[in-house]
Amino acid sequence: HNRIQELRGNIRVFVRTRPFLPGDNGETKSSIDVLPDGENISIEGNNSATHDFKFDKAFPPSSGQEVVFQEVSEFVQSALDGYHVCLFSYGQTGSGKTHTMQGSGSGGMRGIIPRAVEQILNQAQTMKEQKWTFKLTASFLEIYNEELRDLLISMRQEKATKGTKEKLSIRRVKNGKSYVAGLTKIDIATDDIEEGMQRLRSVMASAARSRSVACTKMNSVSSR
């Protein structure tokens, strides 16, 4: 599995185009066309000039959350196999980054994060029969005005830290690995999938309440 992933490329770039929303001033015609091969897109610019781009994968507006996750679920398996994996979304405000990564609810609109954790929990249950044990923790970190902010500080259990605001810093250990000192880590139960997912939902809700947002013309709660 992981050898195939390396052959396909350790760094991959996907693009997702979102459908028009009610707040898009009644627009109905998109300037972006995702070609049938699922890798190329064509963007119509000024004077009807077109610009073509190729990605490892291109998702049209009709692609749902499940379709997107199927494409990245292989990376989750690689993480379970011991490889370092990073998935992140990038785009302008209102482009659908939070929707893609977090989604909403507990059904078909779930994003990559809850689906990935569910896959990990399912695998943990399977490996438990082979005497494997898993420890799963979750952290949410925000970089705002070049400052690291712990979005789960309100969920800390230690009374000694209540009311204090520890300054976070990025540190590196001797083997070259980097970590954020002082970042809150919340345990996610692995023995019971439903309990673990419920804990994750509470963690994501707490992080959402703590993140820095501001109103823009494209998004009333744009992440900062």
Tab-separated table of C-alpha atoms in Angstrom:
chain	number	residue	atom	x	y	z
A	1	HIS	CA	0.000	0.000	0.000
A	2	ASN	CA	2.595	2.571	1.074
A	3	ARG	CA	4.914	1.680	-1.795
A	4	ILE	CA	2.060	2.471	-4.189
A	5	GLN	CA	1.491	5.788	-2.416
A	6	GLU	CA	5.159	6.694	-2.876
A	7	LEU	CA	4.990	5.853	-6.574
A	8	ARG	CA	1.920	8.059	-6.936
A	9	GLY	CA	3.764	10.897	-5.212
A	10	ASN	CA	4.375	11.771	-1.582
A	11	ILE	CA	3.084	15.291	-2.207
A	12	ARG	CA	-0.206	15.608	-4.039
A	13	VAL	CA	-2.353	18.603	-4.856
A	14	PHE	CA	-6.110	18.295	-5.239
A	15	VAL	CA	-8.517	21.037	-6.243
A	16	ARG	CA	-12.186	21.213	-5.309
A	17	THR	CA	-14.632	23.627	-6.928
A	18	ARG	CA	-17.700	24.475	-4.908
A	19	PRO	CA	-21.211	25.107	-6.266
A	20	PHE	CA	-22.797	28.542	-6.174
A	21	LEU	CA	-24.467	29.464	-2.896
A	22	PRO	CA	-27.481	31.715	-2.238
A	23	GLY	CA	-25.175	34.577	-1.243
A	24	ASP	CA	-23.276	34.590	-4.546
A	25	ASN	CA	-25.342	37.444	-6.039
A	26	GLY	CA	-27.435	35.129	-8.191
A	27	GLU	CA	-24.517	33.856	-10.265
A	28	THR	CA	-25.275	30.660	-12.184
A	29	LYS	CA	-22.478	30.283	-14.735
A	30	SER	CA	-19.113	29.148	-13.428
A	31	SER	CA	-15.865	30.299	-15.010
A	32	ILE	CA	-14.229	27.035	-13.904
A	33	ASP	CA	-14.744	23.844	-15.879
A	34	VAL	CA	-13.546	20.509	-14.464
A	35	LEU	CA	-12.726	18.235	-17.394
A	36	PRO	CA	-13.991	14.621	-17.532
A	37	ASP	CA	-10.539	13.138	-16.830
A	38	GLY	CA	-10.817	14.364	-13.237
A	39	GLU	CA	-7.382	15.997	-13.302
A	40	ASN	CA	-7.575	19.019	-15.574
A	41	ILE	CA	-9.522	22.251	-15.151
A	42	SER	CA	-10.086	25.157	-17.494
A	43	ILE	CA	-10.663	28.677	-16.183
A	44	GLU	CA	-12.231	31.335	-18.366
A	45	GLY	CA	-10.622	34.704	-17.771
A	46	ASN	CA	-11.089	38.165	-19.194
A	47	ASN	CA	-11.888	38.488	-22.890
A	48	SER	CA	-12.990	34.813	-22.853
A	49	ALA	CA	-9.364	33.675	-22.665
A	50	THR	CA	-8.972	30.256	-21.031
A	51	HIS	CA	-6.234	29.024	-18.744
A	52	ASP	CA	-5.660	25.303	-18.266
A	53	PHE	CA	-4.267	23.657	-15.119
A	54	LYS	CA	-3.571	20.056	-14.157
A	55	PHE	CA	-3.734	18.590	-10.655
A	56	ASP	CA	-3.435	15.142	-9.117
A	57	LYS	CA	-7.220	15.226	-8.721
A	58	ALA	CA	-9.942	17.730	-9.564
A	59	PHE	CA	-13.376	17.583	-7.948
A	60	PRO	CA	-16.343	19.215	-9.723
A	61	PRO	CA	-19.073	21.036	-7.735
A	62	SER	CA	-21.192	17.861	-7.798
A	63	SER	CA	-18.621	15.903	-5.752
A	64	GLY	CA	-19.869	15.240	-2.238
A	65	GLN	CA	-17.958	14.861	1.003
A	66	GLU	CA	-17.759	11.067	0.674
A	67	VAL	CA	-16.155	11.309	-2.785
A	68	VAL	CA	-13.494	13.689	-1.520
A	69	PHE	CA	-12.702	11.521	1.495
A	70	GLN	CA	-12.382	8.377	-0.598
A	71	GLU	CA	-9.541	10.058	-2.437
A	72	VAL	CA	-7.625	10.929	0.751
A	73	SER	CA	-8.503	7.900	2.885
A	74	GLU	CA	-5.355	6.170	1.641
A	75	PHE	CA	-3.297	8.768	3.514
A	76	VAL	CA	-5.146	7.903	6.711
A	77	GLN	CA	-4.159	4.279	6.242
A	78	SER	CA	-0.543	5.363	5.768
A	79	ALA	CA	-0.738	7.232	9.087
A	80	LEU	CA	-1.973	4.047	10.739
A	81	ASP	CA	1.013	2.253	9.230
A	82	GLY	CA	3.366	4.660	10.999
A	83	TYR	CA	4.004	7.269	8.333
A	84	HIS	CA	3.800	11.011	8.964
A	85	VAL	CA	0.823	12.440	7.094
A	86	CYS	CA	-0.383	16.017	6.679
A	87	LEU	CA	-3.621	17.049	4.976
A	88	PHE	CA	-4.499	20.722	4.755
A	89	SER	CA	-6.842	22.908	2.729
A	90	TYR	CA	-5.870	26.217	1.195
A	91	GLY	CA	-7.975	28.829	-0.538
A	92	GLN	CA	-9.557	32.248	-0.327
A	93	THR	CA	-12.247	33.069	2.209
A	94	GLY	CA	-15.573	31.453	1.427
A	95	SER	CA	-14.065	28.787	-0.833
A	96	GLY	CA	-15.134	25.903	1.405
A	97	LYS	CA	-12.033	24.981	3.394
A	98	THR	CA	-13.842	24.486	6.712
A	99	HIS	CA	-16.667	22.628	4.977
A	100	THR	CA	-14.208	20.237	3.344
A	101	MET	CA	-12.135	19.576	6.459
A	102	GLN	CA	-14.783	19.641	9.203
A	103	GLY	CA	-18.149	19.582	7.463
A	104	SER	CA	-21.278	19.588	9.591
A	105	GLY	CA	-23.502	17.161	11.470
A	106	SER	CA	-22.912	13.434	11.777
A	107	GLY	CA	-24.240	12.284	8.408
A	108	GLY	CA	-23.291	12.740	4.785
A	109	MET	CA	-22.061	16.302	5.266
A	110	ARG	CA	-19.205	15.261	7.565
A	111	GLY	CA	-15.784	16.456	6.447
A	112	ILE	CA	-12.369	14.853	6.244
A	113	ILE	CA	-11.506	15.162	9.961
A	114	PRO	CA	-14.470	13.214	11.423
A	115	ARG	CA	-14.332	10.649	8.625
A	116	ALA	CA	-10.592	10.128	9.156
A	117	VAL	CA	-11.029	9.650	12.901
A	118	GLU	CA	-13.858	7.201	12.293
A	119	GLN	CA	-11.601	5.217	9.956
A	120	ILE	CA	-8.883	5.159	12.621
A	121	LEU	CA	-11.341	4.005	15.289
A	122	ASN	CA	-12.665	1.240	13.041
A	123	GLN	CA	-9.116	0.081	12.354
A	124	ALA	CA	-8.339	0.179	16.075
A	125	GLN	CA	-11.256	-2.131	16.732
A	126	THR	CA	-10.039	-4.547	14.075
A	127	MET	CA	-6.441	-4.528	15.313
A	128	LYS	CA	-7.596	-4.968	18.906
A	129	GLU	CA	-8.359	-8.594	18.068
A	130	GLN	CA	-4.651	-8.980	17.237
A	131	LYS	CA	-3.623	-7.564	20.636
A	132	TRP	CA	-2.832	-4.091	19.296
A	133	THR	CA	-3.570	-1.056	21.462
A	134	PHE	CA	-4.113	2.470	20.180
A	135	LYS	CA	-3.903	5.818	21.951
A	136	LEU	CA	-5.563	8.681	20.097
A	137	THR	CA	-5.382	12.343	21.085
A	138	ALA	CA	-6.675	15.482	19.362
A	139	SER	CA	-5.312	19.028	19.342
A	140	PHE	CA	-6.473	22.171	17.559
A	141	LEU	CA	-3.951	24.914	16.882
A	142	GLU	CA	-4.467	28.300	15.256
A	143	ILE	CA	-1.874	30.739	13.942
A	144	TYR	CA	-3.286	34.253	14.316
A	145	ASN	CA	-1.180	37.358	13.706
A	146	GLU	CA	1.934	35.144	13.829
A	147	GLU	CA	0.969	33.891	17.292
A	148	LEU	CA	0.183	30.284	18.181
A	149	ARG	CA	-3.201	29.864	19.859
A	150	ASP	CA	-4.477	26.721	21.593
A	151	LEU	CA	-8.132	26.336	20.606
A	152	LEU	CA	-8.793	23.663	23.249
A	153	ILE	CA	-7.511	25.575	26.268
A	154	SER	CA	-11.063	25.656	27.689
A	155	MET	CA	-11.150	21.836	27.796
A	156	ARG	CA	-8.126	21.416	30.036
A	157	GLN	CA	-8.868	19.448	33.149
A	158	GLU	CA	-6.016	20.690	35.307
A	159	LYS	CA	-7.341	23.256	37.753
A	160	ALA	CA	-3.856	24.657	38.143
A	161	THR	CA	-3.947	26.022	34.603
A	162	LYS	CA	-7.456	27.380	34.785
A	163	GLY	CA	-7.503	31.056	34.050
A	164	THR	CA	-3.905	31.090	32.821
A	165	LYS	CA	-2.789	31.481	29.240
A	166	GLU	CA	0.422	29.630	28.489
A	167	LYS	CA	2.471	30.936	25.605
A	168	LEU	CA	2.969	28.217	23.019
A	169	SER	CA	6.225	27.626	21.191
A	170	ILE	CA	7.494	25.283	18.499
A	171	ARG	CA	10.363	23.109	19.696
A	172	ARG	CA	12.495	20.394	18.158
A	173	VAL	CA	13.892	17.293	19.822
A	174	LYS	CA	17.229	15.639	19.074
A	175	ASN	CA	15.838	13.287	16.426
A	176	GLY	CA	14.618	16.268	14.403
A	177	LYS	CA	10.918	15.974	15.197
A	178	SER	CA	9.054	19.195	15.929
A	179	TYR	CA	6.257	19.700	18.423
A	180	VAL	CA	4.305	22.534	20.035
A	181	ALA	CA	5.138	22.792	23.725
A	182	GLY	CA	2.152	23.366	26.005
A	183	LEU	CA	-0.499	22.418	23.433
A	184	THR	CA	-3.622	20.804	24.897
A	185	LYS	CA	-4.153	17.149	23.964
A	186	ILE	CA	-7.590	15.624	24.438
A	187	ASP	CA	-7.927	11.836	24.660
A	188	ILE	CA	-10.271	10.217	22.145
A	189	ALA	CA	-11.671	6.872	23.285
A	190	THR	CA	-10.693	3.981	21.019
A	191	ASP	CA	-12.577	1.171	22.783
A	192	ASP	CA	-15.995	2.488	21.755
A	193	ILE	CA	-16.430	4.065	18.319
A	194	GLU	CA	-19.568	6.026	19.184
A	195	GLU	CA	-18.009	7.364	22.378
A	196	GLY	CA	-14.883	8.337	20.478
A	197	MET	CA	-16.841	10.146	17.769
A	198	GLN	CA	-18.942	11.957	20.363
A	199	ARG	CA	-15.759	13.139	22.054
A	200	LEU	CA	-14.386	14.326	18.730
A	201	ARG	CA	-17.557	16.300	18.010
A	202	SER	CA	-17.266	18.071	21.363
A	203	VAL	CA	-13.595	18.820	20.682
A	204	MET	CA	-14.373	20.260	17.243
A	205	ALA	CA	-17.227	22.345	18.671
A	206	SER	CA	-14.964	23.745	21.384
A	207	ALA	CA	-12.282	24.609	18.827
A	208	ALA	CA	-14.847	26.286	16.566
A	209	ARG	CA	-15.992	28.521	19.428
A	210	SER	CA	-12.421	29.554	20.185
A	211	ARG	CA	-11.102	30.280	16.720
A	212	SER	CA	-10.613	33.838	15.521
A	213	VAL	CA	-13.224	34.892	12.977
A	214	ALA	CA	-14.213	38.090	11.236
A	215	CYS	CA	-16.893	39.100	8.788
A	216	THR	CA	-15.956	39.494	5.126
A	217	LYS	CA	-18.034	40.142	2.022
A	218	MET	CA	-17.796	36.433	1.165
A	219	ASN	CA	-18.094	34.826	4.589
A	220	SER	CA	-19.712	36.149	7.774
A	221	VAL	CA	-17.577	33.859	9.973
A	222	SER	CA	-14.330	33.729	8.006
A	223	SER	CA	-11.511	32.037	9.902
A	224	ARG	CA	-8.596	34.348	10.618
